[in-house]
Coordinates of C-alpha atoms and ligand atoms in Angstrom, one line a residue:
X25 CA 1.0 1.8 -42.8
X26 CA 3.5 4.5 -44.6
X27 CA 3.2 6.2 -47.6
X28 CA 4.4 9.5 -49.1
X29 CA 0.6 11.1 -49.5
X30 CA -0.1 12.3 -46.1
X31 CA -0.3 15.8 -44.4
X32 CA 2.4 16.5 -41.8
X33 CA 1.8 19.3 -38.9
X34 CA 4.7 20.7 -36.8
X35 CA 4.2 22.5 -34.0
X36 CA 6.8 25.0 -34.2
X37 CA 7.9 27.6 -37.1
X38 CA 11.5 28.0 -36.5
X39 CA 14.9 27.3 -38.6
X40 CA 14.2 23.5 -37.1
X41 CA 10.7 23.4 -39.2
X42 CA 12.7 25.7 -42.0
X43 CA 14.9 22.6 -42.4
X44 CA 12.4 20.2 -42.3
X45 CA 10.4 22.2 -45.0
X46 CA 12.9 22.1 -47.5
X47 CA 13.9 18.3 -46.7
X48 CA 10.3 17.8 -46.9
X49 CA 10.4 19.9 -50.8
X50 CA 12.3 17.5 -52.1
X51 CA 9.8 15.0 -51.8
X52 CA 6.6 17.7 -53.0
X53 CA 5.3 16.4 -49.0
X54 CA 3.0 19.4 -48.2
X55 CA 4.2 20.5 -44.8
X56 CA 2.5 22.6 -42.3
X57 CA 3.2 24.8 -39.5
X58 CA 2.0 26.3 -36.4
X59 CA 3.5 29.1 -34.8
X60 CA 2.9 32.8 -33.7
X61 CA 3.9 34.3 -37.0
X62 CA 4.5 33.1 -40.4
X63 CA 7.2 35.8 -40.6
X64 CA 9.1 33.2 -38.4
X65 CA 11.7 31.3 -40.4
X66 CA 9.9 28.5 -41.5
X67 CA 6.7 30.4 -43.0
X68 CA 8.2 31.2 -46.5
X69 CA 8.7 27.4 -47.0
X70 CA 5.5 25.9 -45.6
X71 CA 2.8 24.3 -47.4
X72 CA 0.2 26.3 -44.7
X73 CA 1.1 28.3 -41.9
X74 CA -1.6 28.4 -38.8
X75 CA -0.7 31.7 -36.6
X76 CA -1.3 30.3 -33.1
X77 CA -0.3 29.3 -30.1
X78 CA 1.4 25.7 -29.5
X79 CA 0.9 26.0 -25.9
X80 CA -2.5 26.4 -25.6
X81 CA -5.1 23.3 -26.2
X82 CA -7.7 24.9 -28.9
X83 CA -5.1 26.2 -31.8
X84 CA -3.0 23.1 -31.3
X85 CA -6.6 20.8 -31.7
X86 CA -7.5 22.8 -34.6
X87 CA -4.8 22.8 -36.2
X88 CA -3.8 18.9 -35.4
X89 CA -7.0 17.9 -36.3
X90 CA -6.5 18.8 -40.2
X91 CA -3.4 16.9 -40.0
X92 CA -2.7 13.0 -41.0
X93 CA 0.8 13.0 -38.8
X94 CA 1.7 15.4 -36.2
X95 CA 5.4 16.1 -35.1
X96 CA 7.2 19.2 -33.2
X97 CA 10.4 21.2 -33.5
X98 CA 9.7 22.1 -29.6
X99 CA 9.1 20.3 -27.0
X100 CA 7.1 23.2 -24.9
X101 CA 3.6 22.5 -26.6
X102 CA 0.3 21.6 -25.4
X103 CA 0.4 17.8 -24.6
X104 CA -3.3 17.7 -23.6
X105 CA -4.4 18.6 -27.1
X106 CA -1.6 15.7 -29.0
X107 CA -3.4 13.0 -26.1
X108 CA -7.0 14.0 -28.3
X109 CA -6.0 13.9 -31.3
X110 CA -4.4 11.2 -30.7
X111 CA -7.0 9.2 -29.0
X112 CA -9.2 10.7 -32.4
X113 CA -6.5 8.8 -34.7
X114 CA -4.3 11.3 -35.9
X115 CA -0.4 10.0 -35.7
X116 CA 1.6 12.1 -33.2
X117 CA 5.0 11.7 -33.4
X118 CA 6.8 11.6 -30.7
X119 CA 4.2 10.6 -28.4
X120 CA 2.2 13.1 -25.9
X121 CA 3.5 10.9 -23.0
X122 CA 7.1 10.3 -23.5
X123 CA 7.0 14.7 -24.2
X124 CA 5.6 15.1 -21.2
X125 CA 8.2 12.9 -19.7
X126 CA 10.7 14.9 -21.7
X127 CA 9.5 19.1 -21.3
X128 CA 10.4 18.9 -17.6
X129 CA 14.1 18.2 -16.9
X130 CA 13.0 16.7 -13.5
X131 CA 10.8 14.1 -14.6
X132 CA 13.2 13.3 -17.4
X133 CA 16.0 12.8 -14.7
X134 CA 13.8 10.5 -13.1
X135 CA 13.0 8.4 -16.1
X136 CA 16.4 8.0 -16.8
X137 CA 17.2 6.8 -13.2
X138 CA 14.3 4.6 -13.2
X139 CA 15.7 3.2 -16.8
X140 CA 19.4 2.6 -15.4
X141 CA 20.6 5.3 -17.7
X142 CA 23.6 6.7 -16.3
X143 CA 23.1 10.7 -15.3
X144 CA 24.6 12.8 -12.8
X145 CA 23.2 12.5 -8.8
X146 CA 20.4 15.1 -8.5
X147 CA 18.5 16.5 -6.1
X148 CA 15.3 18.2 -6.3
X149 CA 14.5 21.9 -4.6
X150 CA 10.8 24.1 -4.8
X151 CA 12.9 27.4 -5.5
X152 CA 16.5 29.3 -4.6
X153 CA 15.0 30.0 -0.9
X154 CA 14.8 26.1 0.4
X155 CA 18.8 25.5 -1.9
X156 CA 20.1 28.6 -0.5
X157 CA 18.9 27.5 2.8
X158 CA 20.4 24.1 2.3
X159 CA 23.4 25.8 1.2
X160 CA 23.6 27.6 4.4
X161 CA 23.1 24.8 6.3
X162 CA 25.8 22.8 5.1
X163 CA 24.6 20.2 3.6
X164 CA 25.6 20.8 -0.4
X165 CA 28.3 19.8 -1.8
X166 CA 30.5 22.2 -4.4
X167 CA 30.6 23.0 -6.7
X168 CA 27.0 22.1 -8.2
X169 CA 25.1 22.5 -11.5
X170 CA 21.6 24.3 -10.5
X171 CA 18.7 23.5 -13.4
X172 CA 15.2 25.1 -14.1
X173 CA 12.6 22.5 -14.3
X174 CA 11.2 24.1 -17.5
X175 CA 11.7 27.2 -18.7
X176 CA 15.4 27.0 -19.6
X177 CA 16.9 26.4 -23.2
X178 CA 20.1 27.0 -24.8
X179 CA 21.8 27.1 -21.1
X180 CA 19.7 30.0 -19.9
X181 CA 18.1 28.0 -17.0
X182 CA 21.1 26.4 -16.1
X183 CA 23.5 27.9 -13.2
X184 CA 27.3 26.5 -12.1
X185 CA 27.5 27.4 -8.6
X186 CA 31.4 27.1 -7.6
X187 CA 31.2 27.9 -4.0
X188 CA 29.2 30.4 -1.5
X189 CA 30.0 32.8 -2.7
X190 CA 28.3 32.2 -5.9
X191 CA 25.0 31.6 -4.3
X192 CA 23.8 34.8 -5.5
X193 CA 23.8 33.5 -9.3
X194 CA 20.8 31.0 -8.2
X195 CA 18.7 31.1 -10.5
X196 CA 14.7 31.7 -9.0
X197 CA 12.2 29.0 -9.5
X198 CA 11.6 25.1 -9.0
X199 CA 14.5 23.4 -9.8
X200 CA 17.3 21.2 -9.5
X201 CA 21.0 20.5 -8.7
X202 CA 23.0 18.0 -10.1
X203 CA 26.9 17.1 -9.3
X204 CA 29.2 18.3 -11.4
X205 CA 30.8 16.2 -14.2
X206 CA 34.6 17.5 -14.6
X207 CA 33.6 17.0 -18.5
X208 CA 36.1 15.7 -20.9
X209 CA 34.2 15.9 -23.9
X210 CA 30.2 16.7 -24.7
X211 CA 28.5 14.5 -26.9
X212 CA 25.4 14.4 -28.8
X213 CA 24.2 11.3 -31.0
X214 CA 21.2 11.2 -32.8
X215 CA 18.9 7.9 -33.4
X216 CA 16.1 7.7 -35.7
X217 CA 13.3 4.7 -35.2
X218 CA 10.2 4.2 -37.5
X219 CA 6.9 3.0 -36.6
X220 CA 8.2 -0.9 -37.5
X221 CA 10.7 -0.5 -34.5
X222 CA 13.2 0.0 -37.4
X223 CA 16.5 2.3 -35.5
X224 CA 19.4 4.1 -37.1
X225 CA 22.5 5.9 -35.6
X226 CA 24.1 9.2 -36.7
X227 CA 27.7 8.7 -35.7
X228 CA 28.4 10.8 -32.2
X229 CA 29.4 14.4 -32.7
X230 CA 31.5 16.5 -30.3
X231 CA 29.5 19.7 -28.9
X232 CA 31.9 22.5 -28.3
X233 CA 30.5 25.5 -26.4
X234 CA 30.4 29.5 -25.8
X235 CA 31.3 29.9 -22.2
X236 CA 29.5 32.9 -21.9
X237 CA 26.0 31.5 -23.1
X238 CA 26.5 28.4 -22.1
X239 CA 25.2 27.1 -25.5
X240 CA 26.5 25.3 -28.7
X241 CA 29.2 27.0 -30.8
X242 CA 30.8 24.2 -32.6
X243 CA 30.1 20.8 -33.3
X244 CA 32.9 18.3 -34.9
X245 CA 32.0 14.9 -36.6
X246 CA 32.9 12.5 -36.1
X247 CA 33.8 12.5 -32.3
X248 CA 37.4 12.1 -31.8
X249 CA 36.7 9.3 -29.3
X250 CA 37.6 5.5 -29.5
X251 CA 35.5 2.6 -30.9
X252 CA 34.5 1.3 -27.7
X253 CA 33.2 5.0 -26.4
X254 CA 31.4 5.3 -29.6
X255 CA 29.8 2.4 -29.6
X256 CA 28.7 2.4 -25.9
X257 CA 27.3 6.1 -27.0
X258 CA 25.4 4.2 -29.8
X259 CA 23.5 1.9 -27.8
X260 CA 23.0 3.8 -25.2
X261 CA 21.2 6.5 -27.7
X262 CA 19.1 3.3 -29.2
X263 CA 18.0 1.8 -25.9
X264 CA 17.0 5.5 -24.6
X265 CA 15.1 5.6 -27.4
X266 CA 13.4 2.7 -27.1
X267 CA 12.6 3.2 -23.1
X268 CA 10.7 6.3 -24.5
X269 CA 9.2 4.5 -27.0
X270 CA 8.9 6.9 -29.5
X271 CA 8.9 7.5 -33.8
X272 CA 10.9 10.5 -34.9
X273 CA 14.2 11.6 -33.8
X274 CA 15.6 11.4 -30.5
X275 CA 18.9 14.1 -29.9
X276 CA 20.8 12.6 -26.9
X277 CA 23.4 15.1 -25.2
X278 CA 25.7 13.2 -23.3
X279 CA 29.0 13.7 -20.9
X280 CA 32.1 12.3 -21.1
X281 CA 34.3 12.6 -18.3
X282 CA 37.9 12.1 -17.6
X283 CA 38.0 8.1 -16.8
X284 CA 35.9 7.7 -19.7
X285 CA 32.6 7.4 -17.9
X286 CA 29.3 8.4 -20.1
X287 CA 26.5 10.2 -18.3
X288 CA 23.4 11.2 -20.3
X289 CA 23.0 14.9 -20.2
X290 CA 19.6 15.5 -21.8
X291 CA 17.7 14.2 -24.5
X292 CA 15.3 16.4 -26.9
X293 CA 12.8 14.1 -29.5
X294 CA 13.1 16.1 -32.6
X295 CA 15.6 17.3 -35.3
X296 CA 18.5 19.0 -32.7
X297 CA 21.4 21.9 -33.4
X298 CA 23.7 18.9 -33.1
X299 CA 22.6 17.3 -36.5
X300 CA 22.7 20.4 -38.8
X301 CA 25.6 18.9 -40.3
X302 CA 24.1 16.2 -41.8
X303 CA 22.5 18.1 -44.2
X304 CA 25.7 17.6 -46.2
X305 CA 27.9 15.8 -44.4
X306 CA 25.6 12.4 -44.2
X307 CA 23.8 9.8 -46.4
X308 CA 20.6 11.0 -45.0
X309 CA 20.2 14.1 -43.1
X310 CA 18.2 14.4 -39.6
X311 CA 15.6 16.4 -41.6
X312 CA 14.4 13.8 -44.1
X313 CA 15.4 11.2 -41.8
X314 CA 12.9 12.5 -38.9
X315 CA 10.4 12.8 -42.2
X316 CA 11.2 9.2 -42.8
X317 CA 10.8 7.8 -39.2
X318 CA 7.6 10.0 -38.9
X319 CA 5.7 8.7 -42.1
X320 CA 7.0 4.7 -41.5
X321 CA 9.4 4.9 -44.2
X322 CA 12.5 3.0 -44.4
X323 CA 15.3 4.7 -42.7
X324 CA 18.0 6.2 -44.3
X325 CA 21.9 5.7 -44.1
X326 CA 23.7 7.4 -41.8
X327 CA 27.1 7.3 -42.9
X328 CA 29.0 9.5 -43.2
X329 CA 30.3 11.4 -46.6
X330 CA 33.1 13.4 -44.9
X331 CA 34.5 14.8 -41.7
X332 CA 32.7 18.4 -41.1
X333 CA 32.8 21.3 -38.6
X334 CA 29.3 23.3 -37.9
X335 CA 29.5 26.3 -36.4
X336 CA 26.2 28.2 -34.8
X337 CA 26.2 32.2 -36.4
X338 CA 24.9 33.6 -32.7
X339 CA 24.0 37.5 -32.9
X340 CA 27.5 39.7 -31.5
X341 CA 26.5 40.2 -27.9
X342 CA 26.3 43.3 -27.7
X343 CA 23.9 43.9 -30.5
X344 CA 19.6 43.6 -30.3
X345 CA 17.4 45.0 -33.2
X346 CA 17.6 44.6 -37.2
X347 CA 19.7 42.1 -38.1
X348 CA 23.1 43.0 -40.5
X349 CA 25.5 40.4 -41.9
X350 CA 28.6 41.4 -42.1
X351 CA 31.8 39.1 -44.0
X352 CA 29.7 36.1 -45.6
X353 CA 31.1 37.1 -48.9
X354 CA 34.5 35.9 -47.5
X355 CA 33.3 32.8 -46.3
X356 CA 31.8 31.6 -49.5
X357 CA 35.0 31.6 -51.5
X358 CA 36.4 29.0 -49.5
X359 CA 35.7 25.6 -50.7
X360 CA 33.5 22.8 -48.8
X361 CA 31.7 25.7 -47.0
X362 CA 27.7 25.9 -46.8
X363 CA 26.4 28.6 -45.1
X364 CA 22.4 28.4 -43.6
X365 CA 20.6 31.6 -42.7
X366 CA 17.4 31.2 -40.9
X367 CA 16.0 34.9 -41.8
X368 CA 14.9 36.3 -38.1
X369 CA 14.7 39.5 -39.1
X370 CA 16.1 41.0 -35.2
X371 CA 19.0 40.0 -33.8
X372 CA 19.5 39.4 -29.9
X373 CA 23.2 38.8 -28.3
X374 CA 23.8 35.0 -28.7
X375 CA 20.7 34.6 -30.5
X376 CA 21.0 31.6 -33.2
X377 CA 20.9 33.3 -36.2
X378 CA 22.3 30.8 -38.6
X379 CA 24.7 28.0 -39.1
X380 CA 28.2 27.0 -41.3
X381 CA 28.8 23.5 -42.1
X382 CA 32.3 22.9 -43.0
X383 CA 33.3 19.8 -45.3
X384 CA 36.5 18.5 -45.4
X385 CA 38.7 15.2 -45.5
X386 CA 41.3 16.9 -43.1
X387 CA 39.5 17.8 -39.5
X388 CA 41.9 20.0 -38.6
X389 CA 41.6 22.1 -42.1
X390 CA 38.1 22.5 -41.4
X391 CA 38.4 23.4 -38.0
X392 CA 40.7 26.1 -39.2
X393 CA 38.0 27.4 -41.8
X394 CA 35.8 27.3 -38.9
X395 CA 37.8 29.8 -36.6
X396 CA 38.0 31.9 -40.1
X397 CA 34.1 31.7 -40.1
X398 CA 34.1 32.7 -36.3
X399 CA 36.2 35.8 -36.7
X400 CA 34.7 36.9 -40.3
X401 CA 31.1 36.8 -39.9
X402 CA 29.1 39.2 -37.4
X403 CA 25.8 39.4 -36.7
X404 CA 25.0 42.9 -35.5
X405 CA 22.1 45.8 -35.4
Ligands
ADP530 P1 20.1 23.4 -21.8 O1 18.9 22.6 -21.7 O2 19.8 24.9 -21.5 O3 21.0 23.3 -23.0 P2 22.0 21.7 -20.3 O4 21.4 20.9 -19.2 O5 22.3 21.0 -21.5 O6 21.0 23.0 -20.5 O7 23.2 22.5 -19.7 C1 23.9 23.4 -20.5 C2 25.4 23.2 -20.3 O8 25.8 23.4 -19.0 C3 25.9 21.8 -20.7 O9 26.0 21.7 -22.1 C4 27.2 21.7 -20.0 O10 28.2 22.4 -20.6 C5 26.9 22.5 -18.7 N1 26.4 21.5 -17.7 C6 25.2 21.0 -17.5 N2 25.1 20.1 -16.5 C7 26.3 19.9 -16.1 C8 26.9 19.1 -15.0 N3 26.2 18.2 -14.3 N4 28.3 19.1 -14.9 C9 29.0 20.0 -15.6 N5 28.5 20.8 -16.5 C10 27.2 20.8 -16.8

């Protein structure tokens, strides 16, 4: 079954459900969110907004239950309440199951071993005492990569430990450590698959990141890497998919290290920061695409119009309260620039604000645009 006439939900209200909104517009598909405010950015451009909760059970039942398909921009909702509504015939895309696979960073380390998927060695601790103990004793090697089970995001659960004396920067809580990749390049592909099993490929972007954060500042497409890379990348996005089994989008963040090895990093089952691009750099962007995948329509092509450049807007770091833009007047006169604001009214340092996609037949022109971008515009209080 497909069909244009049906009532989507998304859990979530953020710049990820904004997007999806306005792909969604296009169409006249009413779209509806829930999240804790409708002042979020994602409220002016919903059909309905439902303040609530998506972690807890009732408002995401409610809510779900008014609802012909049901998708996320988040993976940290109630999964009990998608398993009802699900069993009560309401479409849920992705699946409660593979989410719950998926929310925890442990239990998707060990689907991915179980699946053969290629991901760093791991090791699994019950909090910074028992790995600071081990650390002690000997018995880890360094440096390490230490991971939150669930509560990180945007590299905020995520510690590199270089040596002893780092062991202070453990983060506290359940987690895990992983070897670390001497990375070459980070990667992100995106594959789209429709209820008839139907897949499609965005072509592999390079992630390029904030040191400081630890999260996305750039992205280029396509990946300067070589056929063979690329197309390993591919399949390897399209079989992940397929172990999970899910309808939507699936963002998969991979490494790429120095003798051209691919590990998967992490994978996130929705519309990612690594696809904002292809809102006008592709046939078909990841917003209408995860529409398409989500209501069983035919896919759309995922070629790509022209080489581009995305930068993230984060908040200045040292800035939290009211948000002021300062230089976008700048950055519009330059050609093949299109600038996205979300509308958070409060800035945070590093918080993502908004994004620059940067068109152009010459990468190395837009990158250029892009450092213009990066020096020009500030977020501030
Ligand atoms: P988050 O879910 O918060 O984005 P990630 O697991 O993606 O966290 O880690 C954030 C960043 O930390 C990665 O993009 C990468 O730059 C670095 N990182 C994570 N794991 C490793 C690793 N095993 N080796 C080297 N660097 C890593």
């Amino acid at each position: 079954m497909h069909g244009f006439n049906k009532k989507i939900g998304v859990l979530g209200g953020g710049q990820l459900g904004k997007m999806l909104a306005i792909a969604a517009a296009n169409w006249h598909q009413p779209i509806h969110f829930l999240d804790q405010s409708a002042d979020y950015p994602a409220g002016p451009f919903a059909s309905g907004f439902t303040e609530g909760d998506f972690n807890e059970y009732t408002p995401v039942y409610h809510f779900g239950k008014t609802m012909d398909v049901l998708t996320i921009e988040i993976e940290h909702v109630n999964t009990h309440a998608l398993h009802q509504l699900k069993a009560e015939g309401v479409k849920v895309h992705p699946q409660p199951a593979a989410l719950e696979i998926i929310k925890d960073k442990g239990v998707q380390k060990l689907f991915l071993e179980k699946h053969g998927f290629p991901t760093p060695a791991f090791q699994f601790f019950d909090d910074e005492f028992l790995l600071a103990a081990a650390i002690s004793a000997g018995s880890i090697r360094f440096p390490f990569v230490q991971k939150l089970l669930t509560s990180g995001y945007d590299g905020r659960g995520v510690a590199v430990i270089q040596g002893v004396a780092d062991t202070e920067k453990l983060l506290p809580g359940q987690c895990l450590i992983e070897s670390f990749v001497p990375i070459y390049k980070e990667l992100s592909v995106i594959v789209a698959r429709n209820e008839y099993g139907q897949t499609a490929v965005f072509p592999p972007v390079e992630m390029e990141f904030n040191a400081e954060a630890n999260l996305m500042e750039r992205l280029i497409c396509p990946a300067d890497i070589g056929p063979n890379i690329c197309r390993k990348a591919e399949k390897m996005a399209v079989e992940l998919m397929e172990a999970f089994d899910i309808c939507g989008l699936l963002a998969v963040e991979m490494f790429l290290d120095e003798q051209e090895t691919l590990f998967v990093n992490e994978v996130a089952p929705r519309p990612h920061n690594s696809g904002h691009h292809t809102i006008e750099s592709c046939f078909t962007s990841q917003f209408e695409q995860h529409l398409r995948a989500i209501l069983n329509l035919p896919l759309g092509s995922t070629r790509l119009k022209s080489p581009s450049v995305m930068v993230n807007l984060l908040g200045e770091p040292d800035h939290e309260g009211v948000a002021k833009y300062l230089g976008l007047e700048k950055c519009l006169r330059m050609e093949g620039v299109y600038l996205h604001l979300y509308g958070k009214q409060k800035t945070k340092p590093y918080r993502k604000m908004g994004h620059a996609t940067i068109l152009d037949t010459d990468i190395n022109a837009a990158r250029r645009k892009a450092d213009f971008i990066s020096e020009t515009i500030k977020i501030i209080a």
